[in-house]
Structures are given as C-alpha cells and as structure tokens.
N, CA, C and O atoms as CSV, one atom per row, in Angstrom:
chain,resi,resn,atom,element,x,y,z
A,1,MET,N,N,-113.075,116.148,-218.325
A,1,MET,CA,C,-113.283,117.934,-216.778
A,1,MET,C,C,-112.225,118.023,-216.724
A,1,MET,O,O,-111.742,119.152,-216.818
A,2,CYS,N,N,-111.337,116.837,-216.540
A,2,CYS,CA,C,-109.692,117.254,-216.083
A,2,CYS,C,C,-108.243,117.348,-216.945
A,2,CYS,O,O,-107.101,117.756,-216.731
A,3,GLU,N,N,-109.322,116.441,-218.537
A,3,GLU,CA,C,-108.508,116.457,-219.551
A,3,GLU,C,C,-107.816,117.484,-219.658
A,3,GLU,O,O,-108.345,118.595,-219.695
A,4,TYR,N,N,-105.984,117.239,-219.754
A,4,TYR,CA,C,-105.746,118.941,-220.543
A,4,TYR,C,C,-105.786,118.515,-222.101
A,4,TYR,O,O,-105.345,117.489,-222.620
A,5,ASP,N,N,-106.443,119.603,-222.682
A,5,ASP,CA,C,-106.017,119.923,-223.806
A,5,ASP,C,C,-104.392,120.421,-224.928
A,5,ASP,O,O,-103.653,121.397,-225.052
A,6,THR,N,N,-104.491,119.466,-225.334
A,6,THR,CA,C,-103.493,120.383,-226.215
A,6,THR,C,C,-103.104,121.447,-227.452
A,6,THR,O,O,-102.096,121.972,-227.924
A,7,ASP,N,N,-104.494,121.426,-227.662
A,7,ASP,CA,C,-104.970,122.493,-228.636
A,7,ASP,C,C,-105.933,123.717,-227.680
A,7,ASP,O,O,-107.110,123.827,-227.337
A,8,ASP,N,N,-104.367,124.695,-227.465
A,8,ASP,CA,C,-104.482,125.963,-227.533
A,8,ASP,C,C,-106.117,126.987,-227.283
A,8,ASP,O,O,-106.463,127.614,-226.282
A,9,TYR,N,N,-107.089,126.756,-229.073
A,9,TYR,CA,C,-107.916,127.059,-229.651
A,9,TYR,C,C,-108.833,126.483,-228.258
A,9,TYR,O,O,-109.456,127.388,-227.702
A,10,ASN,N,N,-109.016,124.852,-227.524
A,10,ASN,CA,C,-109.849,124.289,-226.816
A,10,ASN,C,C,-109.183,125.252,-225.125
A,10,ASN,O,O,-109.886,125.842,-224.304
A,11,PHE,N,N,-108.010,125.119,-225.114
A,11,PHE,CA,C,-107.787,124.942,-223.728
A,11,PHE,C,C,-108.240,126.169,-222.813
A,11,PHE,O,O,-108.776,126.137,-221.705
A,12,LYS,N,N,-107.812,127.429,-223.722
A,12,LYS,CA,C,-108.240,128.254,-223.544
A,12,LYS,C,C,-109.629,129.006,-223.464
A,12,LYS,O,O,-109.732,130.002,-222.748
A,13,ARG,N,N,-110.965,128.409,-224.383
A,13,ARG,CA,C,-112.297,128.311,-224.452
A,13,ARG,C,C,-113.038,127.368,-223.195
A,13,ARG,O,O,-113.913,127.910,-222.519
A,14,GLN,N,N,-112.817,126.561,-223.040
A,14,GLN,CA,C,-112.390,125.920,-221.661
A,14,GLN,C,C,-112.564,126.308,-220.910
A,14,GLN,O,O,-113.728,126.356,-220.513
A,15,ASN,N,N,-111.309,126.974,-220.030
A,15,ASN,CA,C,-110.202,127.464,-219.110
A,15,ASN,C,C,-111.505,129.061,-218.855
A,15,ASN,O,O,-111.466,129.865,-217.924
A,16,MET,N,N,-112.519,129.045,-220.049
A,16,MET,CA,C,-113.110,130.228,-219.460
A,16,MET,C,C,-114.654,130.245,-219.528
A,16,MET,O,O,-115.565,131.044,-219.313
A,17,ILE,N,N,-114.471,128.750,-220.003
A,17,ILE,CA,C,-116.378,128.918,-220.004
A,17,ILE,C,C,-116.030,128.091,-218.231
A,17,ILE,O,O,-116.870,128.273,-217.349
A,18,LYS,N,N,-115.052,127.436,-217.998
A,18,LYS,CA,C,-115.041,126.778,-216.128
A,18,LYS,C,C,-115.097,128.382,-215.473
A,18,LYS,O,O,-115.825,128.559,-214.496
A,19,ASN,N,N,-114.268,129.607,-216.068
A,19,ASN,CA,C,-114.168,131.064,-215.355
A,19,ASN,C,C,-115.926,131.150,-214.927
A,19,ASN,O,O,-116.279,131.485,-213.796
A,20,LEU,N,N,-117.104,130.723,-216.236
A,20,LEU,CA,C,-118.091,131.621,-216.514
A,20,LEU,C,C,-119.090,130.323,-216.184
A,20,LEU,O,O,-120.027,130.682,-216.898
A,21,TYR,N,N,-119.311,129.707,-215.898
A,21,TYR,CA,C,-119.789,128.667,-214.713
A,21,TYR,C,C,-119.255,128.960,-213.539
A,21,TYR,O,O,-120.025,128.446,-212.728
A,22,GLY,N,N,-118.546,129.387,-213.062
A,22,GLY,CA,C,-118.503,129.141,-211.568
A,22,GLY,C,C,-118.695,130.438,-211.051
A,22,GLY,O,O,-118.634,130.465,-209.822
A,23,VAL,N,N,-119.095,132.479,-212.084
A,23,VAL,CA,C,-119.646,133.002,-211.934
A,23,VAL,C,C,-121.198,132.517,-211.725
A,23,VAL,O,O,-121.876,132.957,-210.797
A,24,VAL,N,N,-121.643,131.668,-212.580
A,24,VAL,CA,C,-122.743,131.243,-212.424
A,24,VAL,C,C,-123.365,130.142,-211.276
A,24,VAL,O,O,-124.591,130.219,-211.341
A,25,ILE,N,N,-123.012,129.301,-210.409
A,25,ILE,CA,C,-122.852,128.914,-209.549
A,25,ILE,C,C,-123.249,129.081,-208.601
A,25,ILE,O,O,-124.254,128.536,-208.145
A,26,THR,N,N,-121.965,130.567,-207.593
A,26,THR,CA,C,-122.447,132.061,-206.744
A,26,THR,C,C,-123.584,131.676,-207.469
A,26,THR,O,O,-123.896,130.489,-207.557
A,27,LEU,N,N,-124.215,132.554,-207.983
A,27,LEU,CA,C,-125.525,133.119,-208.558
A,27,LEU,C,C,-127.596,132.335,-208.417
A,27,LEU,O,O,-128.779,132.446,-208.096
A,28,TYR,N,N,-126.073,131.341,-209.193
A,28,TYR,CA,C,-127.376,130.442,-208.044
A,28,TYR,C,C,-127.567,129.618,-206.754
A,28,TYR,O,O,-128.559,128.991,-206.385
A,29,ASN,N,N,-126.493,129.761,-206.225
A,29,ASN,CA,C,-126.077,129.710,-205.188
A,29,ASN,C,C,-127.221,130.644,-203.938
A,29,ASN,O,O,-127.948,130.121,-203.094
A,30,THR,N,N,-127.087,131.686,-204.135
A,30,THR,CA,C,-128.006,133.230,-204.184
A,30,THR,C,C,-129.438,133.476,-203.951
A,30,THR,O,O,-130.053,134.337,-203.322
A,31,GLY,N,N,-130.023,131.718,-205.156
A,31,GLY,CA,C,-130.861,131.619,-205.050
A,31,GLY,C,C,-131.423,132.877,-206.331
A,31,GLY,O,O,-132.285,133.747,-206.210
A,32,VAL,N,N,-130.495,132.518,-207.590
A,32,VAL,CA,C,-130.525,133.560,-209.442
A,32,VAL,C,C,-131.768,132.228,-209.363
A,32,VAL,O,O,-131.610,131.402,-208.464
A,33,SER,N,N,-133.125,132.039,-210.436
A,33,SER,CA,C,-134.214,131.659,-211.223
A,33,SER,C,C,-133.608,130.170,-211.794
A,33,SER,O,O,-132.385,130.178,-211.941
A,34,CYS,N,N,-134.008,129.429,-211.992
A,34,CYS,CA,C,-134.148,128.274,-213.326
A,34,CYS,C,C,-134.117,128.701,-214.008
A,34,CYS,O,O,-133.194,128.501,-214.798
A,35,GLU,N,N,-135.258,129.789,-214.307
A,35,GLU,CA,C,-135.050,131.009,-215.429
A,35,GLU,C,C,-133.736,131.321,-216.021
A,35,GLU,O,O,-133.248,130.774,-217.010
A,36,PHE,N,N,-133.343,132.031,-215.481
A,36,PHE,CA,C,-131.772,132.660,-215.452
A,36,PHE,C,C,-131.096,132.065,-215.575
A,36,PHE,O,O,-130.434,132.242,-216.597
A,37,PHE,N,N,-130.763,131.073,-214.807
A,37,PHE,CA,C,-129.717,129.929,-215.219
A,37,PHE,C,C,-129.227,130.378,-216.613
A,37,PHE,O,O,-128.420,131.152,-217.127
A,38,ALA,N,N,-130.909,128.727,-217.198
A,38,ALA,CA,C,-130.982,128.082,-218.573
A,38,ALA,C,C,-130.628,129.097,-218.792
A,38,ALA,O,O,-129.483,129.085,-218.339
A,39,CYS,N,N,-130.965,130.914,-219.566
A,39,CYS,CA,C,-131.036,132.036,-219.668
A,39,CYS,C,C,-128.848,131.932,-220.049
A,39,CYS,O,O,-128.238,131.896,-221.118
A,40,TYR,N,N,-128.500,131.923,-219.031
A,40,TYR,CA,C,-127.664,132.240,-219.257
A,40,TYR,C,C,-126.100,131.294,-219.514
A,40,TYR,O,O,-124.950,131.683,-219.719
A,41,ILE,N,N,-126.451,130.488,-219.441
A,41,ILE,CA,C,-125.172,129.585,-220.243
A,41,ILE,C,C,-125.772,129.497,-221.670
A,41,ILE,O,O,-124.954,128.768,-222.231
A,42,ILE,N,N,-126.397,129.704,-222.276
A,42,ILE,CA,C,-126.553,129.319,-223.551
A,42,ILE,C,C,-125.511,131.012,-223.691
A,42,ILE,O,O,-124.503,131.194,-224.375
A,43,LEU,N,N,-126.131,131.873,-222.902
A,43,LEU,CA,C,-125.914,133.289,-223.150
A,43,LEU,C,C,-124.088,132.932,-223.990
A,43,LEU,O,O,-123.581,133.081,-225.102
A,44,VAL,N,N,-123.460,132.161,-221.984
A,44,VAL,CA,C,-121.819,131.755,-221.967
A,44,VAL,C,C,-121.413,131.286,-222.996
A,44,VAL,O,O,-120.459,131.832,-223.549
A,45,SER,N,N,-122.226,129.734,-223.754
A,45,SER,CA,C,-121.668,128.992,-225.158
A,45,SER,C,C,-121.569,129.699,-225.612
A,45,SER,O,O,-120.410,129.655,-226.027
A,46,SER,N,N,-122.228,130.944,-226.092
A,46,SER,CA,C,-122.640,131.523,-227.877
A,46,SER,C,C,-120.526,132.695,-227.585
A,46,SER,O,O,-119.487,132.889,-228.216
A,47,PHE,N,N,-121.469,133.233,-225.566
A,47,PHE,CA,C,-120.559,134.691,-226.222
A,47,PHE,C,C,-119.054,133.837,-226.122
A,47,PHE,O,O,-118.207,134.360,-226.846
A,48,CYS,N,N,-118.611,132.749,-225.441
A,48,CYS,CA,C,-116.558,131.971,-225.202
A,48,CYS,C,C,-116.799,131.828,-226.901
A,48,CYS,O,O,-115.949,132.607,-227.333
A,49,ASP,N,N,-117.364,131.363,-227.849
A,49,ASP,CA,C,-117.195,131.664,-229.035
A,49,ASP,C,C,-117.167,132.151,-229.562
A,49,ASP,O,O,-116.873,131.619,-230.633
A,50,ILE,N,N,-117.385,133.668,-229.649
A,50,ILE,CA,C,-116.984,134.385,-229.946
A,50,ILE,C,C,-116.704,135.552,-229.764
A,50,ILE,O,O,-116.963,136.550,-230.438
A,51,VAL,N,N,-116.001,135.386,-228.555
A,51,VAL,CA,C,-114.602,136.147,-227.274
A,51,VAL,C,C,-113.961,135.525,-228.385
A,51,VAL,O,O,-113.725,136.069,-229.464
A,52,THR,N,N,-113.542,133.694,-227.874
A,52,THR,CA,C,-112.592,132.960,-228.582
A,52,THR,C,C,-111.714,134.024,-230.029
A,52,THR,O,O,-110.570,134.445,-230.205
A,53,ASP,N,N,-112.964,134.090,-230.765
A,53,ASP,CA,C,-112.775,134.081,-232.258
A,53,ASP,C,C,-112.007,135.207,-231.829
A,53,ASP,O,O,-110.860,135.073,-232.257
A,54,ILE,N,N,-112.164,136.424,-231.064
A,54,ILE,CA,C,-111.540,137.299,-230.778
A,54,ILE,C,C,-109.975,137.024,-231.096
A,54,ILE,O,O,-109.097,137.414,-231.867
A,55,ILE,N,N,-110.174,136.075,-229.983
A,55,ILE,CA,C,-109.544,136.827,-229.623
A,55,ILE,C,C,-108.019,135.518,-230.135
A,55,ILE,O,O,-107.235,135.127,-229.271
A,56,LEU,N,N,-107.962,135.282,-230.903
A,56,LEU,CA,C,-106.916,134.562,-231.124
A,56,LEU,C,C,-107.840,135.327,-233.038
A,56,LEU,O,O,-107.337,135.041,-234.125
C-alpha cells in the first residue's frame, strides 16, 4: 500500500483512488448502506481508469 510506484500513471491513479476511498470511508462511517458502498467502489474503480486516460 505504501509502495511508491515510479510509473507516473500508476502513481496518479493510486492517489486518485486513495482520495476517493477517503470519501467512501467518511460516508460509510455516517451510516450509508452496504449496497451503496459496494456500488461506489465499483464506480470509483472504473471512474479512475477513465479519468486517468483523459488526463494522460
């Protein structure tokens, strides 16, 4: 998890995922349903791929 990837693409993608997971954890702690939580993780993964492709 703490490994620094020298590949810029992977590094950007990992940072984006970490930030979005921070949002997920915050929502989860406020009592959001597990179904929403699962859907959000799937959306986050595909969203990160799309955004990274656009950025790079």
